[in-house]
PDB file of C-alpha atoms and ligand atoms in Angstrom:
ATOM      1  CA  MET A   1    -150.010 -66.772-135.561  1.00  0.00           C
ATOM      2  CA  ASN A   2    -147.985 -63.614-135.719  1.00  0.00           C
ATOM      3  CA  ARG A   3    -144.761 -65.475-135.502  1.00  0.00           C
ATOM      4  CA  ARG A   4    -142.420 -63.991-138.026  1.00  0.00           C
ATOM      5  CA  ASN A   5    -139.270 -65.735-138.945  1.00  0.00           C
ATOM      6  CA  SER A   6    -137.015 -63.508-136.924  1.00  0.00           C
ATOM      7  CA  ASN A   7    -133.687 -64.891-137.834  1.00  0.00           C
ATOM      8  CA  HIS A   8    -132.744 -61.324-138.541  1.00  0.00           C
ATOM      9  CA  PRO A   9    -130.044 -61.864-141.117  1.00  0.00           C
ATOM     10  CA  ASN A  10    -129.379 -58.136-140.947  1.00  0.00           C
ATOM     11  CA  GLY A  11    -128.803 -58.176-137.228  1.00  0.00           C
ATOM     12  CA  ILE A  12    -126.454 -61.121-137.098  1.00  0.00           C
ATOM     13  CA  ASN A  13    -122.908 -61.529-138.363  1.00  0.00           C
ATOM     14  CA  GLN A  14    -123.202 -58.574-140.677  1.00  0.00           C
ATOM     15  CA  TYR A  15    -122.947 -56.288-137.670  1.00  0.00           C
ATOM     16  CA  ARG A  16    -120.591 -58.387-135.586  1.00  0.00           C
ATOM     17  CA  GLU A  17    -117.342 -56.555-136.373  1.00  0.00           C
ATOM     18  CA  GLN A  18    -119.047 -53.174-136.241  1.00  0.00           C
ATOM     19  CA  PHE A  19    -120.459 -53.934-132.810  1.00  0.00           C
ATOM     20  CA  LEU A  20    -117.163 -55.237-131.429  1.00  0.00           C
ATOM     21  CA  THR A  21    -115.332 -52.150-132.710  1.00  0.00           C
ATOM     22  CA  ALA A  22    -117.980 -49.776-131.372  1.00  0.00           C
ATOM     23  CA  LEU A  23    -117.635 -51.341-127.923  1.00  0.00           C
ATOM     24  CA  ARG A  24    -113.827 -51.311-127.947  1.00  0.00           C
ATOM     25  CA  GLN A  25    -113.857 -47.687-129.032  1.00  0.00           C
ATOM     26  CA  ARG A  26    -116.486 -46.933-126.414  1.00  0.00           C
ATOM     27  CA  SER A  27    -118.526 -45.180-129.057  1.00  0.00           C
ATOM     28  CA  LEU A  28    -122.121 -44.896-127.933  1.00  0.00           C
ATOM     29  CA  ALA A  29    -123.063 -43.303-131.261  1.00  0.00           C
ATOM     30  CA  ASP A  30    -121.778 -46.387-133.099  1.00  0.00           C
ATOM     31  CA  ILE A  31    -123.378 -48.862-130.671  1.00  0.00           C
ATOM     32  CA  LYS A  32    -126.689 -47.127-131.357  1.00  0.00           C
ATOM     33  CA  LYS A  33    -126.337 -47.955-135.050  1.00  0.00           C
ATOM     34  CA  ILE A  34    -126.286 -51.710-134.377  1.00  0.00           C
ATOM     35  CA  PRO A  35    -129.606 -53.640-134.360  1.00  0.00           C
ATOM     36  CA  LYS A  36    -130.608 -54.826-130.917  1.00  0.00           C
ATOM     37  CA  ALA A  37    -133.703 -56.041-129.097  1.00  0.00           C
ATOM     38  CA  ASP A  38    -135.540 -54.521-126.163  1.00  0.00           C
ATOM     39  CA  LEU A  39    -137.686 -57.309-124.731  1.00  0.00           C
ATOM     40  CA  HIS A  40    -138.281 -55.803-121.308  1.00  0.00           C
ATOM     41  CA  ASN A  41    -139.675 -52.310-121.697  1.00  0.00           C
ATOM     42  CA  HIS A  42    -142.714 -50.834-119.931  1.00  0.00           C
ATOM     43  CA  PHE A  43    -143.601 -48.362-122.650  1.00  0.00           C
ATOM     44  CA  LEU A  44    -145.295 -45.874-120.315  1.00  0.00           C
ATOM     45  CA  LEU A  45    -141.982 -45.027-118.666  1.00  0.00           C
ATOM     46  CA  GLY A  46    -139.900 -46.019-121.668  1.00  0.00           C
ATOM     47  CA  GLY A  47    -140.120 -42.727-123.531  1.00  0.00           C
ATOM     48  CA  ASN A  48    -137.564 -40.341-124.923  1.00  0.00           C
ATOM     49  CA  ARG A  49    -137.033 -37.310-122.642  1.00  0.00           C
ATOM     50  CA  GLU A  50    -136.330 -34.833-125.459  1.00  0.00           C
ATOM     51  CA  TYR A  51    -139.403 -35.923-127.395  1.00  0.00           C
ATOM     52  CA  ILE A  52    -141.604 -35.469-124.329  1.00  0.00           C
ATOM     53  CA  ASN A  53    -140.033 -32.097-123.606  1.00  0.00           C
ATOM     54  CA  GLU A  54    -140.568 -30.969-127.191  1.00  0.00           C
ATOM     55  CA  LYS A  55    -144.241 -32.027-127.196  1.00  0.00           C
ATOM     56  CA  THR A  56    -145.240 -30.877-123.718  1.00  0.00           C
ATOM     57  CA  GLY A  57    -142.610 -28.445-122.454  1.00  0.00           C
ATOM     58  CA  VAL A  58    -142.119 -30.721-119.458  1.00  0.00           C
ATOM     59  CA  ALA A  59    -138.498 -31.525-118.616  1.00  0.00           C
ATOM     60  CA  ILE A  60    -138.363 -34.749-116.622  1.00  0.00           C
ATOM     61  CA  PRO A  61    -135.180 -34.565-114.553  1.00  0.00           C
ATOM     62  CA  PRO A  62    -132.690 -37.414-114.467  1.00  0.00           C
ATOM     63  CA  LEU A  63    -132.701 -39.733-111.500  1.00  0.00           C
ATOM     64  CA  ARG A  64    -129.897 -38.592-109.214  1.00  0.00           C
ATOM     65  CA  LYS A  65    -129.843 -41.252-106.532  1.00  0.00           C
ATOM     66  CA  LYS A  66    -130.814 -44.848-105.949  1.00  0.00           C
ATOM     67  CA  LEU A  67    -134.494 -45.433-105.187  1.00  0.00           C
ATOM     68  CA  GLU A  68    -134.057 -48.660-103.187  1.00  0.00           C
ATOM     69  CA  SER A  69    -137.722 -49.735-103.331  1.00  0.00           C
ATOM     70  CA  MET A  70    -140.825 -49.793-105.522  1.00  0.00           C
ATOM     71  CA  GLU A  71    -142.487 -47.299-103.168  1.00  0.00           C
ATOM     72  CA  ALA A  72    -139.604 -44.877-103.677  1.00  0.00           C
ATOM     73  CA  MET A  73    -139.899 -45.374-107.430  1.00  0.00           C
ATOM     74  CA  HIS A  74    -143.642 -44.683-107.386  1.00  0.00           C
ATOM     75  CA  GLN A  75    -142.992 -41.560-105.369  1.00  0.00           C
ATOM     76  CA  TRP A  76    -140.322 -40.368-107.798  1.00  0.00           C
ATOM     77  CA  VAL A  77    -142.632 -41.012-110.747  1.00  0.00           C
ATOM     78  CA  GLY A  78    -145.476 -39.203-108.978  1.00  0.00           C
ATOM     79  CA  GLU A  79    -143.304 -36.155-108.354  1.00  0.00           C
ATOM     80  CA  ASN A  80    -141.541 -36.019-111.713  1.00  0.00           C
ATOM     81  CA  VAL A  81    -143.963 -37.507-114.222  1.00  0.00           C
ATOM     82  CA  GLY A  82    -147.298 -36.978-112.462  1.00  0.00           C
ATOM     83  CA  ASP A  83    -150.310 -37.117-114.771  1.00  0.00           C
ATOM     84  CA  LEU A  84    -148.320 -36.439-117.925  1.00  0.00           C
ATOM     85  CA  PHE A  85    -149.608 -39.631-119.568  1.00  0.00           C
ATOM     86  CA  ASP A  86    -153.096 -39.721-118.064  1.00  0.00           C
ATOM     87  CA  GLY A  87    -155.859 -39.552-120.683  1.00  0.00           C
ATOM     88  CA  GLU A  88    -156.172 -41.101-124.136  1.00  0.00           C
ATOM     89  CA  GLU A  89    -154.226 -38.399-125.979  1.00  0.00           C
ATOM     90  CA  LYS A  90    -151.529 -38.335-123.340  1.00  0.00           C
ATOM     91  CA  ARG A  91    -151.302 -42.120-123.408  1.00  0.00           C
ATOM     92  CA  ILE A  92    -150.600 -41.837-127.132  1.00  0.00           C
ATOM     93  CA  LEU A  93    -147.813 -39.388-126.330  1.00  0.00           C
ATOM     94  CA  ALA A  94    -146.198 -42.067-124.140  1.00  0.00           C
ATOM     95  CA  ILE A  95    -146.415 -44.642-126.944  1.00  0.00           C
ATOM     96  CA  GLU A  96    -144.892 -42.152-129.386  1.00  0.00           C
ATOM     97  CA  ALA A  97    -142.083 -41.281-126.984  1.00  0.00           C
ATOM     98  CA  CYS A  98    -141.326 -44.972-126.509  1.00  0.00           C
ATOM     99  CA  PHE A  99    -141.039 -45.694-130.245  1.00  0.00           C
ATOM    100  CA  GLN A 100    -138.953 -42.532-130.644  1.00  0.00           C
ATOM    101  CA  GLN A 101    -136.593 -43.682-127.891  1.00  0.00           C
ATOM    102  CA  ALA A 102    -136.234 -47.135-129.438  1.00  0.00           C
ATOM    103  CA  LYS A 103    -135.620 -45.644-132.871  1.00  0.00           C
ATOM    104  CA  GLU A 104    -132.871 -43.311-131.639  1.00  0.00           C
ATOM    105  CA  ASP A 105    -131.244 -46.145-129.732  1.00  0.00           C
ATOM    106  CA  GLY A 106    -131.128 -48.489-132.723  1.00  0.00           C
ATOM    107  CA  VAL A 107    -133.585 -50.958-131.208  1.00  0.00           C
ATOM    108  CA  SER A 108    -134.759 -53.191-134.051  1.00  0.00           C
ATOM    109  CA  VAL A 109    -137.044 -55.527-132.094  1.00  0.00           C
ATOM    110  CA  LEU A 110    -139.342 -53.964-129.513  1.00  0.00           C
ATOM    111  CA  ASP A 111    -141.653 -55.980-127.287  1.00  0.00           C
ATOM    112  CA  ILE A 112    -144.142 -53.584-125.698  1.00  0.00           C
ATOM    113  CA  GLY A 113    -147.880 -53.351-125.214  1.00  0.00           C
ATOM    114  CA  GLU A 114    -150.791 -52.168-123.197  1.00  0.00           C
ATOM    115  CA  ASP A 115    -152.061 -53.231-119.800  1.00  0.00           C
ATOM    116  CA  VAL A 116    -155.441 -54.990-119.947  1.00  0.00           C
ATOM    117  CA  TRP A 117    -157.067 -52.538-117.520  1.00  0.00           C
ATOM    118  CA  ALA A 118    -156.153 -49.651-119.829  1.00  0.00           C
ATOM    119  CA  ASN A 119    -158.536 -50.840-122.530  1.00  0.00           C
ATOM    120  CA  GLY A 120    -161.522 -49.671-120.510  1.00  0.00           C
ATOM    121  CA  TYR A 121    -159.762 -46.649-119.102  1.00  0.00           C
ATOM    122  CA  TYR A 122    -158.171 -45.082-122.179  1.00  0.00           C
ATOM    123  CA  TYR A 123    -159.684 -46.730-125.262  1.00  0.00           C
ATOM    124  CA  GLN A 124    -163.407 -46.788-124.429  1.00  0.00           C
ATOM    125  CA  LYS A 125    -163.367 -50.601-124.057  1.00  0.00           C
ATOM    126  CA  ASP A 126    -162.711 -50.795-127.770  1.00  0.00           C
ATOM    127  CA  ILE A 127    -159.903 -53.275-128.351  1.00  0.00           C
ATOM    128  CA  ASP A 128    -159.700 -52.344-132.037  1.00  0.00           C
ATOM    129  CA  ARG A 129    -159.126 -48.736-131.042  1.00  0.00           C
ATOM    130  CA  LEU A 130    -156.300 -49.814-128.709  1.00  0.00           C
ATOM    131  CA  ILE A 131    -154.685 -52.007-131.364  1.00  0.00           C
ATOM    132  CA  GLU A 132    -155.055 -49.380-134.070  1.00  0.00           C
ATOM    133  CA  THR A 133    -153.455 -46.751-131.810  1.00  0.00           C
ATOM    134  CA  PHE A 134    -150.281 -48.783-131.283  1.00  0.00           C
ATOM    135  CA  HIS A 135    -150.036 -49.766-134.959  1.00  0.00           C
ATOM    136  CA  ARG A 136    -150.571 -46.177-136.093  1.00  0.00           C
ATOM    137  CA  VAL A 137    -147.858 -44.813-133.816  1.00  0.00           C
ATOM    138  CA  HIS A 138    -145.501 -47.625-134.828  1.00  0.00           C
ATOM    139  CA  LYS A 139    -146.076 -46.818-138.501  1.00  0.00           C
ATOM    140  CA  ASN A 140    -145.725 -43.060-138.014  1.00  0.00           C
ATOM    141  CA  ILE A 141    -142.629 -43.042-135.827  1.00  0.00           C
ATOM    142  CA  ALA A 142    -140.559 -46.155-136.457  1.00  0.00           C
ATOM    143  CA  PRO A 143    -141.993 -48.556-139.078  1.00  0.00           C
ATOM    144  CA  GLU A 144    -138.516 -50.097-139.475  1.00  0.00           C
ATOM    145  CA  ILE A 145    -138.723 -51.558-135.959  1.00  0.00           C
ATOM    146  CA  GLU A 146    -140.143 -55.065-135.551  1.00  0.00           C
ATOM    147  CA  PHE A 147    -142.917 -54.324-133.092  1.00  0.00           C
ATOM    148  CA  ARG A 148    -143.987 -57.300-130.992  1.00  0.00           C
ATOM    149  CA  PHE A 149    -147.306 -56.523-129.382  1.00  0.00           C
ATOM    150  CA  GLN A 150    -147.495 -57.524-125.738  1.00  0.00           C
ATOM    151  CA  ILE A 151    -150.481 -58.005-123.425  1.00  0.00           C
ATOM    152  CA  GLY A 152    -149.736 -56.664-119.940  1.00  0.00           C
ATOM    153  CA  LEU A 153    -151.112 -57.747-116.570  1.00  0.00           C
ATOM    154  CA  SER A 154    -150.642 -55.932-113.257  1.00  0.00           C
ATOM    155  CA  ARG A 155    -150.119 -58.510-110.517  1.00  0.00           C
ATOM    156  CA  HIS A 156    -151.915 -56.492-107.854  1.00  0.00           C
ATOM    157  CA  CYS A 157    -155.222 -56.433-109.762  1.00  0.00           C
ATOM    158  CA  LYS A 158    -157.989 -58.832-108.740  1.00  0.00           C
ATOM    159  CA  ILE A 159    -157.689 -62.049-110.678  1.00  0.00           C
ATOM    160  CA  GLU A 160    -161.400 -62.072-111.639  1.00  0.00           C
ATOM    161  CA  LEU A 161    -160.992 -58.619-113.182  1.00  0.00           C
ATOM    162  CA  LEU A 162    -157.843 -59.595-115.066  1.00  0.00           C
ATOM    163  CA  GLU A 163    -159.589 -62.692-116.425  1.00  0.00           C
ATOM    164  CA  ALA A 164    -162.438 -60.545-117.719  1.00  0.00           C
ATOM    165  CA  TRP A 165    -160.269 -57.704-119.054  1.00  0.00           C
ATOM    166  CA  ILE A 166    -157.981 -59.990-121.010  1.00  0.00           C
ATOM    167  CA  GLU A 167    -160.780 -61.672-122.987  1.00  0.00           C
ATOM    168  CA  PRO A 168    -160.996 -59.118-125.854  1.00  0.00           C
ATOM    169  CA  PHE A 169    -157.190 -59.248-126.176  1.00  0.00           C
ATOM    170  CA  LEU A 170    -157.177 -63.023-126.511  1.00  0.00           C
ATOM    171  CA  GLU A 171    -159.751 -62.835-129.297  1.00  0.00           C
ATOM    172  CA  LYS A 172    -157.280 -60.949-131.477  1.00  0.00           C
ATOM    173  CA  ASP A 173    -154.460 -62.398-133.531  1.00  0.00           C
ATOM    174  CA  CYS A 174    -152.035 -59.482-133.399  1.00  0.00           C
ATOM    175  CA  PHE A 175    -150.521 -60.102-129.977  1.00  0.00           C
ATOM    176  CA  HIS A 176    -147.132 -61.710-129.620  1.00  0.00           C
ATOM    177  CA  SER A 177    -146.492 -62.060-125.900  1.00  0.00           C
ATOM    178  CA  ILE A 178    -147.914 -61.699-122.398  1.00  0.00           C
ATOM    179  CA  ASP A 179    -146.201 -60.267-119.319  1.00  0.00           C
ATOM    180  CA  LEU A 180    -147.071 -60.057-115.641  1.00  0.00           C
ATOM    181  CA  TYR A 181    -145.558 -57.175-113.680  1.00  0.00           C
ATOM    182  CA  SER A 182    -145.844 -54.596-110.862  1.00  0.00           C
ATOM    183  CA  ASP A 183    -145.858 -55.857-107.263  1.00  0.00           C
ATOM    184  CA  GLU A 184    -144.219 -59.286-107.496  1.00  0.00           C
ATOM    185  CA  LEU A 185    -145.397 -60.233-104.027  1.00  0.00           C
ATOM    186  CA  ALA A 186    -149.042 -59.103-104.414  1.00  0.00           C
ATOM    187  CA  GLN A 187    -150.605 -62.543-104.932  1.00  0.00           C
ATOM    188  CA  PRO A 188    -149.500 -66.132-105.589  1.00  0.00           C
ATOM    189  CA  ILE A 189    -148.231 -66.950-109.060  1.00  0.00           C
ATOM    190  CA  THR A 190    -150.611 -69.928-109.191  1.00  0.00           C
ATOM    191  CA  ASN A 191    -153.543 -67.482-109.445  1.00  0.00           C
ATOM    192  CA  PHE A 192    -152.460 -66.708-113.012  1.00  0.00           C
ATOM    193  CA  LYS A 193    -152.337 -70.273-114.300  1.00  0.00           C
ATOM    194  CA  LYS A 194    -155.707 -70.114-116.006  1.00  0.00           C
ATOM    195  CA  ILE A 195    -154.852 -66.936-117.896  1.00  0.00           C
ATOM    196  CA  TYR A 196    -151.470 -68.296-118.972  1.00  0.00           C
ATOM    197  CA  ARG A 197    -152.991 -71.572-120.193  1.00  0.00           C
ATOM    198  CA  LYS A 198    -155.294 -69.571-122.435  1.00  0.00           C
ATOM    199  CA  ALA A 199    -152.415 -67.389-123.610  1.00  0.00           C
ATOM    200  CA  LYS A 200    -150.442 -70.526-124.408  1.00  0.00           C
ATOM    201  CA  GLU A 201    -153.334 -71.919-126.411  1.00  0.00           C
ATOM    202  CA  ARG A 202    -153.296 -68.681-128.370  1.00  0.00           C
ATOM    203  CA  GLY A 203    -149.621 -69.235-129.179  1.00  0.00           C
ATOM    204  CA  LEU A 204    -148.302 -66.263-127.208  1.00  0.00           C
ATOM    205  CA  ILE A 205    -144.764 -66.045-125.860  1.00  0.00           C
ATOM    206  CA  LEU A 206    -145.189 -66.378-122.104  1.00  0.00           C
ATOM    207  CA  LYS A 207    -143.248 -63.964-119.904  1.00  0.00           C
ATOM    208  CA  ALA A 208    -143.614 -62.802-116.303  1.00  0.00           C
ATOM    209  CA  HIS A 209    -141.639 -60.749-113.824  1.00  0.00           C
ATOM    210  CA  ALA A 210    -140.040 -62.979-111.210  1.00  0.00           C
ATOM    211  CA  GLY A 211    -136.881 -62.991-109.161  1.00  0.00           C
ATOM    212  CA  GLU A 212    -136.536 -59.226-109.012  1.00  0.00           C
ATOM    213  CA  TRP A 213    -137.927 -59.043-105.482  1.00  0.00           C
ATOM    214  CA  GLY A 214    -138.545 -62.744-104.965  1.00  0.00           C
ATOM    215  CA  ASP A 215    -135.949 -65.499-104.449  1.00  0.00           C
ATOM    216  CA  ALA A 216    -134.458 -68.136-106.741  1.00  0.00           C
ATOM    217  CA  ASN A 217    -137.267 -70.599-106.026  1.00  0.00           C
ATOM    218  CA  SER A 218    -139.851 -68.016-107.057  1.00  0.00           C
ATOM    219  CA  VAL A 219    -138.229 -67.903-110.503  1.00  0.00           C
ATOM    220  CA  LYS A 220    -138.450 -71.673-110.921  1.00  0.00           C
ATOM    221  CA  GLN A 221    -141.981 -71.727-109.581  1.00  0.00           C
ATOM    222  CA  ALA A 222    -143.111 -68.994-111.987  1.00  0.00           C
ATOM    223  CA  VAL A 223    -141.606 -70.857-114.947  1.00  0.00           C
ATOM    224  CA  GLU A 224    -143.182 -74.156-113.905  1.00  0.00           C
ATOM    225  CA  GLU A 225    -146.622 -72.895-112.943  1.00  0.00           C
ATOM    226  CA  LEU A 226    -147.088 -70.540-115.889  1.00  0.00           C
ATOM    227  CA  GLU A 227    -145.003 -72.532-118.399  1.00  0.00           C
ATOM    228  CA  LEU A 228    -142.956 -69.432-119.162  1.00  0.00           C
ATOM    229  CA  ASN A 229    -140.667 -69.066-122.153  1.00  0.00           C
ATOM    230  CA  GLU A 230    -138.947 -66.023-120.688  1.00  0.00           C
ATOM    231  CA  VAL A 231    -138.547 -64.396-117.280  1.00  0.00           C
ATOM    232  CA  GLN A 232    -138.373 -60.623-116.834  1.00  0.00           C
ATOM    233  CA  HIS A 233    -135.386 -60.022-114.497  1.00  0.00           C
ATOM    234  CA  GLY A 234    -135.097 -63.463-112.880  1.00  0.00           C
ATOM    235  CA  ILE A 235    -131.801 -62.334-111.361  1.00  0.00           C
ATOM    236  CA  ALA A 236    -132.410 -64.024-107.992  1.00  0.00           C
ATOM    237  CA  ALA A 237    -131.845 -67.327-109.807  1.00  0.00           C
ATOM    238  CA  ALA A 238    -128.130 -66.517-109.542  1.00  0.00           C
ATOM    239  CA  ASP A 239    -128.375 -67.483-105.854  1.00  0.00           C
ATOM    240  CA  SER A 240    -128.945 -71.122-106.791  1.00  0.00           C
ATOM    241  CA  VAL A 241    -126.562 -73.078-109.002  1.00  0.00           C
ATOM    242  CA  LYS A 242    -129.178 -75.791-109.305  1.00  0.00           C
ATOM    243  CA  ILE A 243    -131.834 -73.401-110.562  1.00  0.00           C
ATOM    244  CA  MET A 244    -129.425 -71.707-112.972  1.00  0.00           C
ATOM    245  CA  TYR A 245    -128.613 -75.071-114.541  1.00  0.00           C
ATOM    246  CA  TRP A 246    -132.310 -75.901-114.601  1.00  0.00           C
ATOM    247  CA  LEU A 247    -133.062 -72.646-116.459  1.00  0.00           C
ATOM    248  CA  ALA A 248    -130.215 -73.348-118.883  1.00  0.00           C
ATOM    249  CA  ASP A 249    -131.362 -76.940-119.486  1.00  0.00           C
ATOM    250  CA  ASN A 250    -134.880 -75.746-120.188  1.00  0.00           C
ATOM    251  CA  ASN A 251    -133.694 -72.917-122.438  1.00  0.00           C
ATOM    252  CA  ILE A 252    -135.502 -70.263-120.401  1.00  0.00           C
ATOM    253  CA  GLN A 253    -134.437 -66.762-121.365  1.00  0.00           C
ATOM    254  CA  LEU A 254    -133.993 -64.034-118.756  1.00  0.00           C
ATOM    255  CA  ASN A 255    -134.616 -60.503-120.009  1.00  0.00           C
ATOM    256  CA  VAL A 256    -132.364 -58.548-117.660  1.00  0.00           C
ATOM    257  CA  CYS A 257    -132.207 -54.789-116.986  1.00  0.00           C
ATOM    258  CA  PRO A 258    -128.935 -54.177-115.099  1.00  0.00           C
ATOM    259  CA  THR A 259    -129.275 -50.463-114.288  1.00  0.00           C
ATOM    260  CA  SER A 260    -132.834 -50.887-113.060  1.00  0.00           C
ATOM    261  CA  ASN A 261    -131.636 -53.589-110.640  1.00  0.00           C
ATOM    262  CA  VAL A 262    -128.898 -51.316-109.298  1.00  0.00           C
ATOM    263  CA  MET A 263    -131.116 -48.230-108.978  1.00  0.00           C
ATOM    264  CA  LEU A 264    -133.805 -50.208-107.152  1.00  0.00           C
ATOM    265  CA  GLY A 265    -131.247 -51.656-104.764  1.00  0.00           C
ATOM    266  CA  ARG A 266    -131.579 -55.264-105.950  1.00  0.00           C
ATOM    267  CA  VAL A 267    -127.914 -55.353-106.904  1.00  0.00           C
ATOM    268  CA  GLU A 268    -125.235 -53.583-104.936  1.00  0.00           C
ATOM    269  CA  LYS A 269    -122.957 -52.542-107.791  1.00  0.00           C
ATOM    270  CA  PHE A 270    -123.209 -52.631-111.552  1.00  0.00           C
ATOM    271  CA  LYS A 271    -119.810 -54.354-111.679  1.00  0.00           C
ATOM    272  CA  LYS A 272    -121.155 -57.177-109.544  1.00  0.00           C
ATOM    273  CA  HIS A 273    -124.397 -57.685-111.449  1.00  0.00           C
ATOM    274  CA  PRO A 274    -125.482 -61.375-111.381  1.00  0.00           C
ATOM    275  CA  ILE A 275    -126.011 -61.340-115.153  1.00  0.00           C
ATOM    276  CA  ARG A 276    -122.359 -62.476-115.304  1.00  0.00           C
ATOM    277  CA  ARG A 277    -122.962 -65.426-113.017  1.00  0.00           C
ATOM    278  CA  LEU A 278    -126.133 -66.386-114.890  1.00  0.00           C
ATOM    279  CA  TYR A 279    -124.285 -66.273-118.207  1.00  0.00           C
ATOM    280  CA  ASP A 280    -121.420 -68.354-116.816  1.00  0.00           C
ATOM    281  CA  HIS A 281    -123.901 -71.038-115.779  1.00  0.00           C
ATOM    282  CA  GLY A 282    -125.299 -71.258-119.274  1.00  0.00           C
ATOM    283  CA  VAL A 283    -128.452 -69.208-118.738  1.00  0.00           C
ATOM    284  CA  ARG A 284    -129.624 -67.407-121.837  1.00  0.00           C
ATOM    285  CA  VAL A 285    -129.709 -63.685-120.936  1.00  0.00           C
ATOM    286  CA  THR A 286    -130.641 -60.535-122.846  1.00  0.00           C
ATOM    287  CA  VAL A 287    -130.024 -56.865-122.033  1.00  0.00           C
ATOM    288  CA  ASN A 288    -132.960 -54.465-121.854  1.00  0.00           C
ATOM    289  CA  SER A 289    -134.075 -51.036-120.611  1.00  0.00           C
ATOM    290  CA  ASP A 290    -137.072 -51.587-118.233  1.00  0.00           C
ATOM    291  CA  ASP A 291    -138.009 -47.887-117.675  1.00  0.00           C
ATOM    292  CA  VAL A 292    -135.560 -45.607-119.413  1.00  0.00           C
ATOM    293  CA  LEU A 293    -137.449 -42.487-118.360  1.00  0.00           C
ATOM    294  CA  VAL A 294    -136.720 -43.355-114.733  1.00  0.00           C
ATOM    295  CA  PHE A 295    -133.396 -45.184-114.817  1.00  0.00           C
ATOM    296  CA  GLY A 296    -131.902 -43.133-117.643  1.00  0.00           C
ATOM    297  CA  GLN A 297    -130.056 -45.950-119.444  1.00  0.00           C
ATOM    298  CA  SER A 298    -130.926 -46.948-122.989  1.00  0.00           C
ATOM    299  CA  VAL A 299    -130.203 -50.468-124.243  1.00  0.00           C
ATOM    300  CA  SER A 300    -127.106 -49.167-126.073  1.00  0.00           C
ATOM    301  CA  GLU A 301    -125.907 -47.515-122.873  1.00  0.00           C
ATOM    302  CA  GLU A 302    -126.408 -50.770-120.985  1.00  0.00           C
ATOM    303  CA  TYR A 303    -124.177 -52.605-123.483  1.00  0.00           C
ATOM    304  CA  LEU A 304    -121.507 -49.924-123.209  1.00  0.00           C
ATOM    305  CA  LYS A 305    -121.596 -49.975-119.426  1.00  0.00           C
ATOM    306  CA  LEU A 306    -121.439 -53.778-119.271  1.00  0.00           C
ATOM    307  CA  TYR A 307    -118.240 -53.478-121.318  1.00  0.00           C
ATOM    308  CA  GLN A 308    -116.759 -50.508-119.466  1.00  0.00           C
ATOM    309  CA  GLU A 309    -117.397 -52.064-116.076  1.00  0.00           C
ATOM    310  CA  LYS A 310    -115.776 -55.272-117.366  1.00  0.00           C
ATOM    311  CA  VAL A 311    -118.837 -57.410-116.719  1.00  0.00           C
ATOM    312  CA  PHE A 312    -118.530 -58.849-120.263  1.00  0.00           C
ATOM    313  CA  ASN A 313    -116.041 -58.638-123.098  1.00  0.00           C
ATOM    314  CA  PRO A 314    -117.219 -57.505-126.562  1.00  0.00           C
ATOM    315  CA  GLU A 315    -117.521 -61.057-127.923  1.00  0.00           C
ATOM    316  CA  GLU A 316    -119.784 -62.058-125.039  1.00  0.00           C
ATOM    317  CA  LEU A 317    -121.924 -58.967-125.544  1.00  0.00           C
ATOM    318  CA  GLU A 318    -122.236 -59.890-129.213  1.00  0.00           C
ATOM    319  CA  ILE A 319    -123.576 -63.313-128.185  1.00  0.00           C
ATOM    320  CA  ILE A 320    -126.029 -61.643-125.818  1.00  0.00           C
ATOM    321  CA  ARG A 321    -127.128 -59.136-128.477  1.00  0.00           C
ATOM    322  CA  ASN A 322    -127.881 -62.029-130.799  1.00  0.00           C
ATOM    323  CA  TYR A 323    -129.858 -63.893-128.130  1.00  0.00           C
ATOM    324  CA  GLY A 324    -132.291 -60.971-128.137  1.00  0.00           C
ATOM    325  CA  LEU A 325    -132.596 -60.956-131.907  1.00  0.00           C
ATOM    326  CA  GLN A 326    -132.597 -64.669-132.649  1.00  0.00           C
ATOM    327  CA  ARG A 327    -135.582 -66.021-130.862  1.00  0.00           C
ATOM    328  CA  PHE A 328    -139.047 -66.367-132.347  1.00  0.00           C
TER     329      PHE A 328
HETATM  330 ZN1   ZN B   1    -139.952 -54.632-115.603  1.00  0.00          ZN
END
């Protein structure tokens, strides 16, 4: 179901030299022209600032200092974004802004979707309405992007509620992946086994946030318990050589967001980001945006910074770019 052959002939090889040159010339404009994936993007805070400003008159200021914690991030979002996306019409604005951002950044594969609780809150418990909304915006703003529809779960929500809310989603064939996010320490990962078994039966790509706030073992545990294909962040795995090799052996992909990790105080310096160590131990990593509206770095900007800060050379970044485009 919904599993396109995404070998992306247009994104591979054809763009190799162009990408290498764009990096060496430090040309953000040229990096933006190269196809790339964004597989870790929370659409609600993934929107384009200019687009939002144009539509609402609201100018969301850039983040000027590190936030250091999720609480600090929530506070910043409360102060600077507020209820801008609260309500069905405003929720649509957020989806539009996200596709606009991806389009301007040259993202060619975008994995985003709605949180299961939102179906009742914004779409009148009508799953078809929710699905149609995303497809309509995709078609109107950036039909050239391969949109992979994700089902989202907030880890702090009661498991019984999540199990009920996800049912209408699992009855549909249009979803590509599932992700578990928000407070990583809210409840044990084992609570989500039942949901992930069902998602697996439905053929979804299984992802979950782990190892952003938790330790290396929590990454392995999440992969084992939920049978994950991909981990969102997973950077704590770099603390254990054994677990890095285990991830590499099992071909588990980590969808990493370097700037987010620095701005939330999970990594001391961009230059020292563990994505390098993970890569050197054979772990398959990709580069993504997380919440561009907060952290201010697009996927193209992440690639440029990883080069400028000498975390990777252009050839390595080309390999990483292809990891994002090649799978599934
Ligand atoms: Zn995230």
